Coordinates of C-alpha atoms and ligand atoms in Angstrom, one line a residue:
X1 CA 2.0 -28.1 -7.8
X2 CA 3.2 -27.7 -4.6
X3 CA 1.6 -29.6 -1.2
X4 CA 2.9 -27.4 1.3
X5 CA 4.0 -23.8 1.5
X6 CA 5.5 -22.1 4.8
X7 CA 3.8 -18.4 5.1
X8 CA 6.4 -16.1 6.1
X9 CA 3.8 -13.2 7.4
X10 CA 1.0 -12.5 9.7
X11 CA -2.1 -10.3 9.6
X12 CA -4.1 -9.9 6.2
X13 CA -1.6 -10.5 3.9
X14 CA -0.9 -14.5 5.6
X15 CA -4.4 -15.0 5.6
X16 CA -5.1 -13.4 1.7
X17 CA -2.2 -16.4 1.1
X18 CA -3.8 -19.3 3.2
X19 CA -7.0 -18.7 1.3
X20 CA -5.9 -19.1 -2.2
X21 CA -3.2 -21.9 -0.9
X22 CA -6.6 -23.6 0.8
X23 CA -8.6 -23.4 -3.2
X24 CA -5.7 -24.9 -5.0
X25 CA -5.4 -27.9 -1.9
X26 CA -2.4 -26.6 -1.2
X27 CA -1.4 -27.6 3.0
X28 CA -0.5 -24.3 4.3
X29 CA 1.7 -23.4 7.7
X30 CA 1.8 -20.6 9.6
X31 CA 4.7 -19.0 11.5
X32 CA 3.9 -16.9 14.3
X33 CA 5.8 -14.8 17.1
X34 CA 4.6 -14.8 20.7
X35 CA 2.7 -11.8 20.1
X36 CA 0.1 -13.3 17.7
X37 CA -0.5 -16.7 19.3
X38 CA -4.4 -15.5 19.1
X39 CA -4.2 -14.0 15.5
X40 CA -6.4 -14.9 12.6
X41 CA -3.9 -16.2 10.3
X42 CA -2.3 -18.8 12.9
X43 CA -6.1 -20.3 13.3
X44 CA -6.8 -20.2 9.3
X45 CA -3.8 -22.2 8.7
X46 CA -3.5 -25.8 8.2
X47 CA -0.5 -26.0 10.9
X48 CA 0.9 -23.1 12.6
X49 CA 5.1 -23.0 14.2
X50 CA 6.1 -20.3 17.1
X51 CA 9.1 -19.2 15.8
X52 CA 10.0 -16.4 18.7
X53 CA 9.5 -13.3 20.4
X54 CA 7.7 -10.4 19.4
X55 CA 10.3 -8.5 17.9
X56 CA 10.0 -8.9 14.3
X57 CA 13.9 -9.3 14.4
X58 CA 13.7 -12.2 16.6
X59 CA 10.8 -13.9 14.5
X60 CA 9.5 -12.8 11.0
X61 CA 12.9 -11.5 10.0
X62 CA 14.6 -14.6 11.5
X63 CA 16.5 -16.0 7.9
X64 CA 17.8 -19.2 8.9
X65 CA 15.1 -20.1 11.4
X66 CA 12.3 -19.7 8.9
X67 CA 13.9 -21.8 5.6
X68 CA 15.6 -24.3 8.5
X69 CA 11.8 -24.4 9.8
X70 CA 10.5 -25.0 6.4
X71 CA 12.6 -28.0 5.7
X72 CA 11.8 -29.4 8.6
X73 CA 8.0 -29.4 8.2
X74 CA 8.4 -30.6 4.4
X75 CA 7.3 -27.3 2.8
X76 CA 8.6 -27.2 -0.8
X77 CA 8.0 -23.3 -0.6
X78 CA 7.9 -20.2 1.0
X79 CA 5.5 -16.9 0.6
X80 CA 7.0 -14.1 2.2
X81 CA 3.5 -11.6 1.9
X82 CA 5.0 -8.2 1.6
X83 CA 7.3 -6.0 4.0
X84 CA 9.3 -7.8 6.4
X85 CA 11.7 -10.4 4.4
X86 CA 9.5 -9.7 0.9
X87 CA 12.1 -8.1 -0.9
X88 CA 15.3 -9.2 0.6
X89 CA 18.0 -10.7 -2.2
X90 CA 19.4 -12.5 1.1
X91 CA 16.3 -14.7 2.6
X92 CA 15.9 -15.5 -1.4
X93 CA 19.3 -16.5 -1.8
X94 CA 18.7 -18.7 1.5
X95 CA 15.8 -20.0 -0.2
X96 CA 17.4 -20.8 -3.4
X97 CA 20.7 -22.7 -1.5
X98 CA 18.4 -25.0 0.6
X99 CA 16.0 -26.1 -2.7
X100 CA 13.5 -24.5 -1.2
X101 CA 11.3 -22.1 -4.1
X102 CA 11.1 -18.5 -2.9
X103 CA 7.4 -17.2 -4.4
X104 CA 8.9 -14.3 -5.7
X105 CA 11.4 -12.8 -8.4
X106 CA 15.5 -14.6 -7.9
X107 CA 17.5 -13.0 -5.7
X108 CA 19.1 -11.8 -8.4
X109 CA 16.3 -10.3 -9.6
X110 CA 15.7 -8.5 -6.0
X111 CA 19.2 -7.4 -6.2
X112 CA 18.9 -5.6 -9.1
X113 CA 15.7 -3.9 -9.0
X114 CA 17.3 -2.8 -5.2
X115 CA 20.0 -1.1 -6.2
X116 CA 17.6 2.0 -7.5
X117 CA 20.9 3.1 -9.7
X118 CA 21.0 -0.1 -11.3
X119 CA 17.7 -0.2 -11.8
X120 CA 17.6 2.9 -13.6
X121 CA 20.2 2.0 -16.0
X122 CA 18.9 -0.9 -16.7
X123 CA 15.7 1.1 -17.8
X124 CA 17.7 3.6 -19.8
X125 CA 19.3 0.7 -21.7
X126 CA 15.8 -0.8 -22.0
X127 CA 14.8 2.5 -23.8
X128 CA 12.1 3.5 -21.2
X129 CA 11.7 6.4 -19.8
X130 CA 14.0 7.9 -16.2
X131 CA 13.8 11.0 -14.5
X132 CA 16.4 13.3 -16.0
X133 CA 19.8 13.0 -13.8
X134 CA 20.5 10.3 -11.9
X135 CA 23.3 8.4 -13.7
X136 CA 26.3 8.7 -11.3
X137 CA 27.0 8.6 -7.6
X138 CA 27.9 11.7 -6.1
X139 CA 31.0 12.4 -3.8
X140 CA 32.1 15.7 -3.2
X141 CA 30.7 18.8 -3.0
X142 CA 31.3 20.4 -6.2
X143 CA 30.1 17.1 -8.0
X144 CA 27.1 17.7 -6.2
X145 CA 27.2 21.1 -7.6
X146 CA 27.9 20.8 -11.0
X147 CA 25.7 17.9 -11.5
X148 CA 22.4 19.9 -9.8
X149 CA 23.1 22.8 -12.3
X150 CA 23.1 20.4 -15.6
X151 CA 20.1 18.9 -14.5
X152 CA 18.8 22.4 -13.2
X153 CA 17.1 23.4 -9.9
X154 CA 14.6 22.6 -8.3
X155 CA 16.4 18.4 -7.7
X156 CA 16.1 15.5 -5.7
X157 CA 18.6 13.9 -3.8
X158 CA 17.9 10.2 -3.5
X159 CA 19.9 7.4 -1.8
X160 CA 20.8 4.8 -4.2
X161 CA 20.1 2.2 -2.0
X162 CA 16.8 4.2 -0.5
X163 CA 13.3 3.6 -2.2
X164 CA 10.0 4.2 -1.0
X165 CA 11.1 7.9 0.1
X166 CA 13.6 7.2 2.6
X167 CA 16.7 9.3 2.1
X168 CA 14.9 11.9 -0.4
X169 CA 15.5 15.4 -0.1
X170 CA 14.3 17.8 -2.9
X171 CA 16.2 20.7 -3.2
X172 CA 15.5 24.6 -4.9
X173 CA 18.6 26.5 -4.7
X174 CA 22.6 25.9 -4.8
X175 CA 23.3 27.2 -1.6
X176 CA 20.7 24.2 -0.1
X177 CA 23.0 21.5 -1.4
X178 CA 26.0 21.2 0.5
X179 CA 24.1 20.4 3.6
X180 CA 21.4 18.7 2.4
X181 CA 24.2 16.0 0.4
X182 CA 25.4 15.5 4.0
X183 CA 22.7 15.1 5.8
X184 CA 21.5 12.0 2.8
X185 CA 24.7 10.3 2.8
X186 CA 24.8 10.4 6.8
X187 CA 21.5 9.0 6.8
X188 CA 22.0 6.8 3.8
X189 CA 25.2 5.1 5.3
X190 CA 23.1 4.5 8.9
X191 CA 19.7 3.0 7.4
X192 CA 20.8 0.9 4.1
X193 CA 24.9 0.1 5.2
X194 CA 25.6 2.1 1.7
X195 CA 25.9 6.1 1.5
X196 CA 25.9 6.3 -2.3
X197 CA 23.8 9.3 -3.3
X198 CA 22.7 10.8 -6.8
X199 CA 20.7 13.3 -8.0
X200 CA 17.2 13.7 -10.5
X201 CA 15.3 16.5 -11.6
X202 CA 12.5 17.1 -9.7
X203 CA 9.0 16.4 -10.7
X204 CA 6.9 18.8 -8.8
X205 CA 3.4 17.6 -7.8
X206 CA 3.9 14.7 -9.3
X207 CA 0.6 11.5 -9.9
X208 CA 2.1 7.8 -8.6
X209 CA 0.8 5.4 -10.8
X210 CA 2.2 1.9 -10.6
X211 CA 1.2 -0.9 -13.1
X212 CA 0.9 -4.7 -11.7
X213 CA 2.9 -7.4 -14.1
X214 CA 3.3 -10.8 -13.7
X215 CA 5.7 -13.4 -15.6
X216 CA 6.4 -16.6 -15.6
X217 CA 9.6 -18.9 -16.1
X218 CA 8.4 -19.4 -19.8
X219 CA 9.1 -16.1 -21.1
X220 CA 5.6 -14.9 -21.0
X221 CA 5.2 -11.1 -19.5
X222 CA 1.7 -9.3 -19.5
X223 CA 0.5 -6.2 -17.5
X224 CA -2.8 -5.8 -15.9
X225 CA -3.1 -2.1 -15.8
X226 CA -2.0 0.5 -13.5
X227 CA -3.2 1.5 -9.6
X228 CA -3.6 5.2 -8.9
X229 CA -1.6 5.3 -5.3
X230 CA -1.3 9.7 -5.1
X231 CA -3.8 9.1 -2.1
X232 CA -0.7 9.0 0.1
X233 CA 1.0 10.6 3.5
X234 CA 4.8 10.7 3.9
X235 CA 5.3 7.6 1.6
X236 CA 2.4 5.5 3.2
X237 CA -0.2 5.0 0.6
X238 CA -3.7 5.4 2.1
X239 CA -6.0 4.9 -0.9
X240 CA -5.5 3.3 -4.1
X241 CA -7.8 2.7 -7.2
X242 CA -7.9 1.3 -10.2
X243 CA -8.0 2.6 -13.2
X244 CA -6.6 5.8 -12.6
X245 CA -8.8 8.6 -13.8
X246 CA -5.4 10.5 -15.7
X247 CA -4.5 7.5 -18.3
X248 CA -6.3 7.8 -21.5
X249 CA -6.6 4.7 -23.1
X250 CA -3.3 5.2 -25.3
X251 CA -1.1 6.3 -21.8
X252 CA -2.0 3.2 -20.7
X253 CA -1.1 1.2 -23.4
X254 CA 1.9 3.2 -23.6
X255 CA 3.2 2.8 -19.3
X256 CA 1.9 -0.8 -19.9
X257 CA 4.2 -1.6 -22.7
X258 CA 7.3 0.2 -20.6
X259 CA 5.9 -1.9 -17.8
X260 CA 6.5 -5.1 -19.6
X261 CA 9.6 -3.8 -21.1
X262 CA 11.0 -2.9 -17.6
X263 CA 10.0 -6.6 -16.0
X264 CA 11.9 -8.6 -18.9
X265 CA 15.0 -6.2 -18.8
X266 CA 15.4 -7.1 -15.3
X267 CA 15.1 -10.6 -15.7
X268 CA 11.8 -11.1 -13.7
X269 CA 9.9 -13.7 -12.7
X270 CA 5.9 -13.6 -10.5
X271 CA 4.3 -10.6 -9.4
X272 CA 5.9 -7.3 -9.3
X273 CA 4.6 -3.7 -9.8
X274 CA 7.0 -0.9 -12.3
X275 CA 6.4 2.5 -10.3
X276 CA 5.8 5.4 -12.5
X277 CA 5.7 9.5 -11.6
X278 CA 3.0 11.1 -13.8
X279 CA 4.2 15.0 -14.1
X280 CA 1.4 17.7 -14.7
X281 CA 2.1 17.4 -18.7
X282 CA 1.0 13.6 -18.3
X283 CA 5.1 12.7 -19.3
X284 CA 5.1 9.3 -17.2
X285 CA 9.2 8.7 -15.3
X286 CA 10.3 5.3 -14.4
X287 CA 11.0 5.4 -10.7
X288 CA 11.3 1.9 -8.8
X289 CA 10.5 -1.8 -9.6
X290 CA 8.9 -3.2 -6.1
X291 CA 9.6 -7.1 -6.2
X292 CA 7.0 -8.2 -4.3
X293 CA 3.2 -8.7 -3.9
X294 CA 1.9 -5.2 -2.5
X295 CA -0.6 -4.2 -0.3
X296 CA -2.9 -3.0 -2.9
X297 CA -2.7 -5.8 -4.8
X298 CA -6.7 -6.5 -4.3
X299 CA -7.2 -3.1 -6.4
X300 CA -6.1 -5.1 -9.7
X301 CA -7.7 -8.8 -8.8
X302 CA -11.7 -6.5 -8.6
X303 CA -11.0 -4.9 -12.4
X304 CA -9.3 -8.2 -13.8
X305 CA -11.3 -10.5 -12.2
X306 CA -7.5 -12.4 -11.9
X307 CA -6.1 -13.7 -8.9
X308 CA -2.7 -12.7 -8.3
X309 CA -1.5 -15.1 -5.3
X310 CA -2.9 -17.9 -7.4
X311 CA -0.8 -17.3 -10.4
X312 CA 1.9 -16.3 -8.2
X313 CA 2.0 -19.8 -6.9
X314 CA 1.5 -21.6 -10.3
X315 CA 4.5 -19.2 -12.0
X316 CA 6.7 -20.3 -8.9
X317 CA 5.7 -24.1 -9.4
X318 CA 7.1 -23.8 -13.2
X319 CA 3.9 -23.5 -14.7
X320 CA 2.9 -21.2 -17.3
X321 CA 0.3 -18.0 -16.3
X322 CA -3.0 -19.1 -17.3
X323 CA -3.8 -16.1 -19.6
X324 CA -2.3 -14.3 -22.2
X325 CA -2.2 -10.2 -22.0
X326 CA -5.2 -10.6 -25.0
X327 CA -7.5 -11.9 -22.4
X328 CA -6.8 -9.2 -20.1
X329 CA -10.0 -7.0 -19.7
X330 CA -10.6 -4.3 -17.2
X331 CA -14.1 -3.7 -15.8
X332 CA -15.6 -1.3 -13.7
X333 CA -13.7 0.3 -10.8
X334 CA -12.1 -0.6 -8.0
X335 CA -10.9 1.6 -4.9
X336 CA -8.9 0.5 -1.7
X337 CA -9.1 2.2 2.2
X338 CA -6.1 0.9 4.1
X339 CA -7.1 0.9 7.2
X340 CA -4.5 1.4 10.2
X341 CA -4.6 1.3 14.0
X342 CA -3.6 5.1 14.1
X343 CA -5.1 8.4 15.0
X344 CA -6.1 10.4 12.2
X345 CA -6.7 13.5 14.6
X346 CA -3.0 13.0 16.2
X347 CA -1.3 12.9 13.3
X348 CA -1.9 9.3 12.7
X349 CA -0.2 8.4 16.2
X350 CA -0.4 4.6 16.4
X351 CA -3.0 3.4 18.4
X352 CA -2.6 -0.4 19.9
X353 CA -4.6 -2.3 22.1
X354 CA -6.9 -4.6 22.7
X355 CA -10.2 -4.6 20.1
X356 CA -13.3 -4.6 22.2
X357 CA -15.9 -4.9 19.6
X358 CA -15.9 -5.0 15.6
X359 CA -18.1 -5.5 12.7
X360 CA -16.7 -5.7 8.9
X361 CA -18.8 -4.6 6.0
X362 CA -20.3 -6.8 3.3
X363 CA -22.4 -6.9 0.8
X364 CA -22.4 -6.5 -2.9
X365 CA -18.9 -5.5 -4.4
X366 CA -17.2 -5.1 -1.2
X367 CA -14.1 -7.1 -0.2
X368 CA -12.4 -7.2 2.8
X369 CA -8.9 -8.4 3.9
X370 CA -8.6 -8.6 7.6
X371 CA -6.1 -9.4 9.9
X372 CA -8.0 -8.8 13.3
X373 CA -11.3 -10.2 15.3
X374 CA -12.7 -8.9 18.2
X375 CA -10.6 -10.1 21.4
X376 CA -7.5 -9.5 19.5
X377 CA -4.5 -7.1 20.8
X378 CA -3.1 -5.4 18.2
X379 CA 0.4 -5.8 19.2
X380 CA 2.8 -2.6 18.6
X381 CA 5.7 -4.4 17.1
X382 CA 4.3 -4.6 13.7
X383 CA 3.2 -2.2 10.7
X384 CA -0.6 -0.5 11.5
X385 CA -2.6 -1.7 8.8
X386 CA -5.2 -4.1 10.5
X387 CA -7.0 -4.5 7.5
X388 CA -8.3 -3.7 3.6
X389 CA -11.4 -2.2 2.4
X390 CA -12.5 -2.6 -1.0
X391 CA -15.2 -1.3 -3.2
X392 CA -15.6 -2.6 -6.9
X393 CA -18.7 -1.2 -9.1
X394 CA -19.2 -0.6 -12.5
X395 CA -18.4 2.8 -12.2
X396 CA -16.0 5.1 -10.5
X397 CA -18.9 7.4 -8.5
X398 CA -20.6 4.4 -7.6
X399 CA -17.5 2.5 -6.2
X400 CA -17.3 5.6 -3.7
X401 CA -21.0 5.2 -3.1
X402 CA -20.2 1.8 -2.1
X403 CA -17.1 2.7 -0.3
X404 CA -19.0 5.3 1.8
X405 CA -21.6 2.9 2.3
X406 CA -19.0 -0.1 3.7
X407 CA -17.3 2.7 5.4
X408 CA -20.1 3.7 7.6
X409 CA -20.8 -0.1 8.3
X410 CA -17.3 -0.9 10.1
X411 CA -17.0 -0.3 13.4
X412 CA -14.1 -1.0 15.3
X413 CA -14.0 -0.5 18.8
X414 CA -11.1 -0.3 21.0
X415 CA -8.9 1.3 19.1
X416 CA -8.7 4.3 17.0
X417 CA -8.2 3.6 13.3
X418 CA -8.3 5.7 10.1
X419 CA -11.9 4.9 8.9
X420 CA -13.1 8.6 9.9
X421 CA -10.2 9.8 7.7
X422 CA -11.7 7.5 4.1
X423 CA -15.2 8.9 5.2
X424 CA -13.7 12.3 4.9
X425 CA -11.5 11.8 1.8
X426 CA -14.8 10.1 0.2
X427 CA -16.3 13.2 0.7
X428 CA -13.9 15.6 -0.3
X429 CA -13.9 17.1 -3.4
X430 CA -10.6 16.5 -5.1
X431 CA -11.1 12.7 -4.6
X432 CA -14.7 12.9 -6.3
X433 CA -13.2 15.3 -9.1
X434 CA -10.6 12.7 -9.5
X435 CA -8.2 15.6 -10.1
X436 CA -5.4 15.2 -7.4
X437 CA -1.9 14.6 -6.9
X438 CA 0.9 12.7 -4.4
X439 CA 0.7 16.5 -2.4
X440 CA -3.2 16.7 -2.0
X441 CA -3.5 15.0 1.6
X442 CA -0.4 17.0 3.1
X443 CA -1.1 20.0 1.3
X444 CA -4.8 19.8 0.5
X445 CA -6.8 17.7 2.6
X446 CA -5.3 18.0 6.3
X447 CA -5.1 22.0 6.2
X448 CA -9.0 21.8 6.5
X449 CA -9.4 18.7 7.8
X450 CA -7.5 18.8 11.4
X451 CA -7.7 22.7 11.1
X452 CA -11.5 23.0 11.2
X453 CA -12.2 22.4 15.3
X454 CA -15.6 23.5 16.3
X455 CA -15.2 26.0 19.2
X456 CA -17.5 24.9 22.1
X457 CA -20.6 26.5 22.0
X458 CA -20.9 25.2 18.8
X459 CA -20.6 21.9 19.6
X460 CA -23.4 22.1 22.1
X461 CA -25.7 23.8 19.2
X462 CA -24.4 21.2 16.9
X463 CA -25.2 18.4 19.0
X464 CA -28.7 20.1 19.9
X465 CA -29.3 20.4 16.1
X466 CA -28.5 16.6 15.7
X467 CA -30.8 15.2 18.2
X468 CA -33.6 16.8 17.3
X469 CA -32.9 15.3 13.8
X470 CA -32.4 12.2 15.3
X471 CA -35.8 12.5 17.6
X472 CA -37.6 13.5 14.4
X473 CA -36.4 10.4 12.6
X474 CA -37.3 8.3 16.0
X475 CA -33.9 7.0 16.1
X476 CA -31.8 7.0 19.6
X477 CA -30.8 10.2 20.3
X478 CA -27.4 10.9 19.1
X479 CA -24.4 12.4 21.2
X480 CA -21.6 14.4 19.9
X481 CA -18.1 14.8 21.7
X482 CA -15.3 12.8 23.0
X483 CA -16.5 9.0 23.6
X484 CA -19.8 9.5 22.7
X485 CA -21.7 6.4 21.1
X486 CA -18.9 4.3 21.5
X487 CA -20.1 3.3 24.7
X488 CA -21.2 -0.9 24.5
X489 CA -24.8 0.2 23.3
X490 CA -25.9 -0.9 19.8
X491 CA -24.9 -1.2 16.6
X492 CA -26.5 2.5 15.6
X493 CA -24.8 4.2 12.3
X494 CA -24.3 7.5 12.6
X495 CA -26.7 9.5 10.5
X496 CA -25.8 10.4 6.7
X497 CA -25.1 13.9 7.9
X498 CA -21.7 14.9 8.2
X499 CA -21.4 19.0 8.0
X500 CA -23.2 21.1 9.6
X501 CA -23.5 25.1 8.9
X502 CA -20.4 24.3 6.7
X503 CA -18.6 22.9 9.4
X504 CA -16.8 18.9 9.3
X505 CA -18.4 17.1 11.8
X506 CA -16.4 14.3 13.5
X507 CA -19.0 12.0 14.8
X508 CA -17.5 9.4 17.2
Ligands
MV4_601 C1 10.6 11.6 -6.9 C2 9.6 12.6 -6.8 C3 9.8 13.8 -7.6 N1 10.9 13.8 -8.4 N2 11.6 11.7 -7.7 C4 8.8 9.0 -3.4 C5 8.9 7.5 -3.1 C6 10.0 7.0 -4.0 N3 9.6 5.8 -4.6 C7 10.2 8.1 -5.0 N4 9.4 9.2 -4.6 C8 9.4 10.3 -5.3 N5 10.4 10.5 -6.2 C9 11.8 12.8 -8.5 N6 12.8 12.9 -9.3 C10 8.6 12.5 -5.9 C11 8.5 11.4 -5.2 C12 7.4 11.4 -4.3 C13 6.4 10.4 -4.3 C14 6.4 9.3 -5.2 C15 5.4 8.4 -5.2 C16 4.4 8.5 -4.3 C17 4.3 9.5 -3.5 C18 5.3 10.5 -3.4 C19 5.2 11.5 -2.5 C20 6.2 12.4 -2.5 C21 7.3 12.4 -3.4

């Protein structure tokens, strides 16, 4: 096993690595830029290195600096967390020149599974099953044409280099096309340095369910279920859960089998995740392999009981995964609330800044992964999640009973982040119902969520109604309003009640 690995992240995800680096005695060093010389995961580390500036182009995305750095401090590898240089075929080339192991798939591997054309041939020749369409790049305008009618309107127009949304445009009608093939390969060329385009049926209202695999160097490939992600705004997941309440118990033997199939016929090795569209038959669509450790990776460790970073870093050390997919068993349920430094009232405007005050749930089946403390400034260079919450319980009504219950414990203060937002999907329901799909919070959700603004005189009778409750219950009294209660009083919870006369309440 290794005795030192270099942590090429910051926030939750560096931390979620020093602790299972810290249980397998494994020394672990931080890099950090100038704007997190305070953060959590620079004091959890075993050694921490400034590497530069704030600008994640002049630090965390620094290449050379970061393997050069790594040698230098005698680290034999290098975890890159997710985002930043996660899935970049180049830093894991770098690694692979200087002999130091990249925790991840070869950059080979990254390469392919990149290249989202590729990837999907390499599916279609691995028998599992694509998204109609999709098999050539596109260049002039009646290509474009003639390929949308054989696959047949409504289509999406994806970049070949894109993923994770950007550069998607779906399209109804022929007379839509012309422009919109522009418009992509414009964009395309300008964001990925490759304007190759193509074209796939659209799935309309379609379920995102990924399934987490893991392989080693030996040969060995096993699944460990799916994660329901259709909890999600403009490409940014916001809840995720596991298992999904549309697999029956033969799906998910089915996408699992594909999932394996998909991860050995691109040659990988680690932790990876094969993305799948669910359409409103239940037909499941290959759509992208993400080569890295993901956000919602926690979702899977609560039902397997396995933890992924630890087999992560045996697999990369050459050993074999310490289970076989016969001694994979799911339990209970597990549900995840990203939580971000944005407004959920303002459109989920980022909110930076300096956090004043916090407190982070407990308690049974609650997990949290964290990348603040109070004191810290959430700088603005980097992505908004701040941290995770997690809810495992036997079962899937009471994991949201638990959820709701760790929800209403955090406070952060300082900031705005997207807690009121989970109380309010908690709540709603679709979410309860489990019946829901990728358009529910765009199309669903906000429409009566943001919509619903109490004129003023109801807000007075509201907040009248509330502290008489309050007084009755010979708690403080409670104020409503911009501001209120989040003055530097006590740690209060807001009461359980949260409409009012059929009205959403927005406690502060
Ligand atoms: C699609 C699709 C419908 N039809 N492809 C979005 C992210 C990227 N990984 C692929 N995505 C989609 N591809 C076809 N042919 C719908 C989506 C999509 C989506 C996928 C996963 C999670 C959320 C989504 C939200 C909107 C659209």
């Amino acid at each position: 096993m290794f005795k030192k690995v270099l942590v090429a992240n910051r926030g939750e995800i560096a931390i979620r690595v020093i602790r299972a680096l810290r249980e397998l005695e494994i020394s672990s060093a931080a890099i950090y830029s100038e704007a997190d010389r305070s953060s959590r995961h620079v004091r959890q580390a075993d050694e921490a290195h400034l590497i530069g500036p704030p600008a994640p182009g002049e630090s965390y995305l620094k290449i050379d600096a970061i393997v050069d750095h790594a040698k230098k401090i005698g680290a034999e590898a290098i975890h890159p967390g997710y985002g930043f240089l996660a899935e970049n075929a180049g830093f894991a080339r770098a690694c692979e020149d200087a002999g130091v192991v990249f925790i991840g798939p070869s950059s080979r591997t990254i390469a392919l599974v990149g290249d989202k054309m590729e990837a999907r041939k390499t599916m279609v020749a691995a028998g599992i099953p694509v998204v109609p369409g999709g098999d050539r790049p596109l260049s002039d305008d009646d290509e474009i044409q003639a390929e949308a009618e054989r696959i047949g309107f409504p289509v999406m127009l994806k970049a070949a280099a894109g993923g994770g949304g950007k550069g998607m445009r779906a399209i109804f009608s022929k007379d839509e096309l012309a422009a919109a093939a522009r418009a992509a390969r414009s964009e395309a060329g300008s964001a990925f340095a490759d304007d190759r385009i193509y074209l796939e049926k659209l799935i309309e209202k379609p379920r995102h369910v990924e399934f987490q695999i893991i392989a080693d160097s030996h040969g060995n490939v096993v699944h460990l279920g799916e994660r329901e992600c259709s909890i999600q705004r403009r490409h940014q997941k916001l809840v995720e859960e596991s298992p999904s309440t549309a697999l029956t118990k033969s799906l998910r033997a089915k996408m699992g089998e594909a999932a394996v199939k998909a991860a050995k016929a691109s040659g990988y090795v680690n932790a990876g995740t094969i993305e799948f569209l669910l359409d409103a038959n239940r037909e499941f669509y290959f759509l992208e392999v993400n080569a890295r450790l993901q956000v919602e990776h926690p979702v899977t460790e609560l039902v397997t009981g396995i933890d992924l970073v630890r087999e992560q870093l045996r697999v990369a050390a050459g050993e074999e995964l310490s289970f076989r997919q016969l001694d994979v068993f799911h339990r209970g349920s597990a549900i995840e609330c990203r939580i971000c430094a944005e407004d959920p009232e303002n459109n989920f405007f980022p909110s930076t800044g300096l956090i004043e005050r916090m407190r982070e749930p407990a308690g049974p089946g609650v997990r949290v992964e964290s990348g603040i403390h109070a004191g810290f400034d959430v700088p603005i260079y980097y992505d908004p999640l701040v941290s995770k919450l997690l809810a495992w319980a036997p079962t899937r009504d009471q994991a949201i009973e638990r959820m709701r219950r760790a929800l209403s414990e955090y406070n952060i203060e300082g900031i705005k982040t997207t807690i009121p937002f989970h109380k309010a999907v908690m709540e709603s329901e679709a979410f309860r119902s489990g019946d829901f799909d990728t358009s529910y919070v765009d199309e669903v959700f906000f429409p009566t969520y943001t919509g619903r603004t109490l004129p003023l005189p109801e807000v007075a009778a509201v907040a009248a109604a509330l502290v008489r409750d309050a007084e009755r219950e010979e708690a403080q009294p409670l104020a409503v309003g911009a501001g209120a209660g989040t003055s530097r009083g006590g740690w209060r919870q807001p009461p359980e009640r949260r409409t009012w006369g059929g009205w959403q309440l927005h406690l502060k």
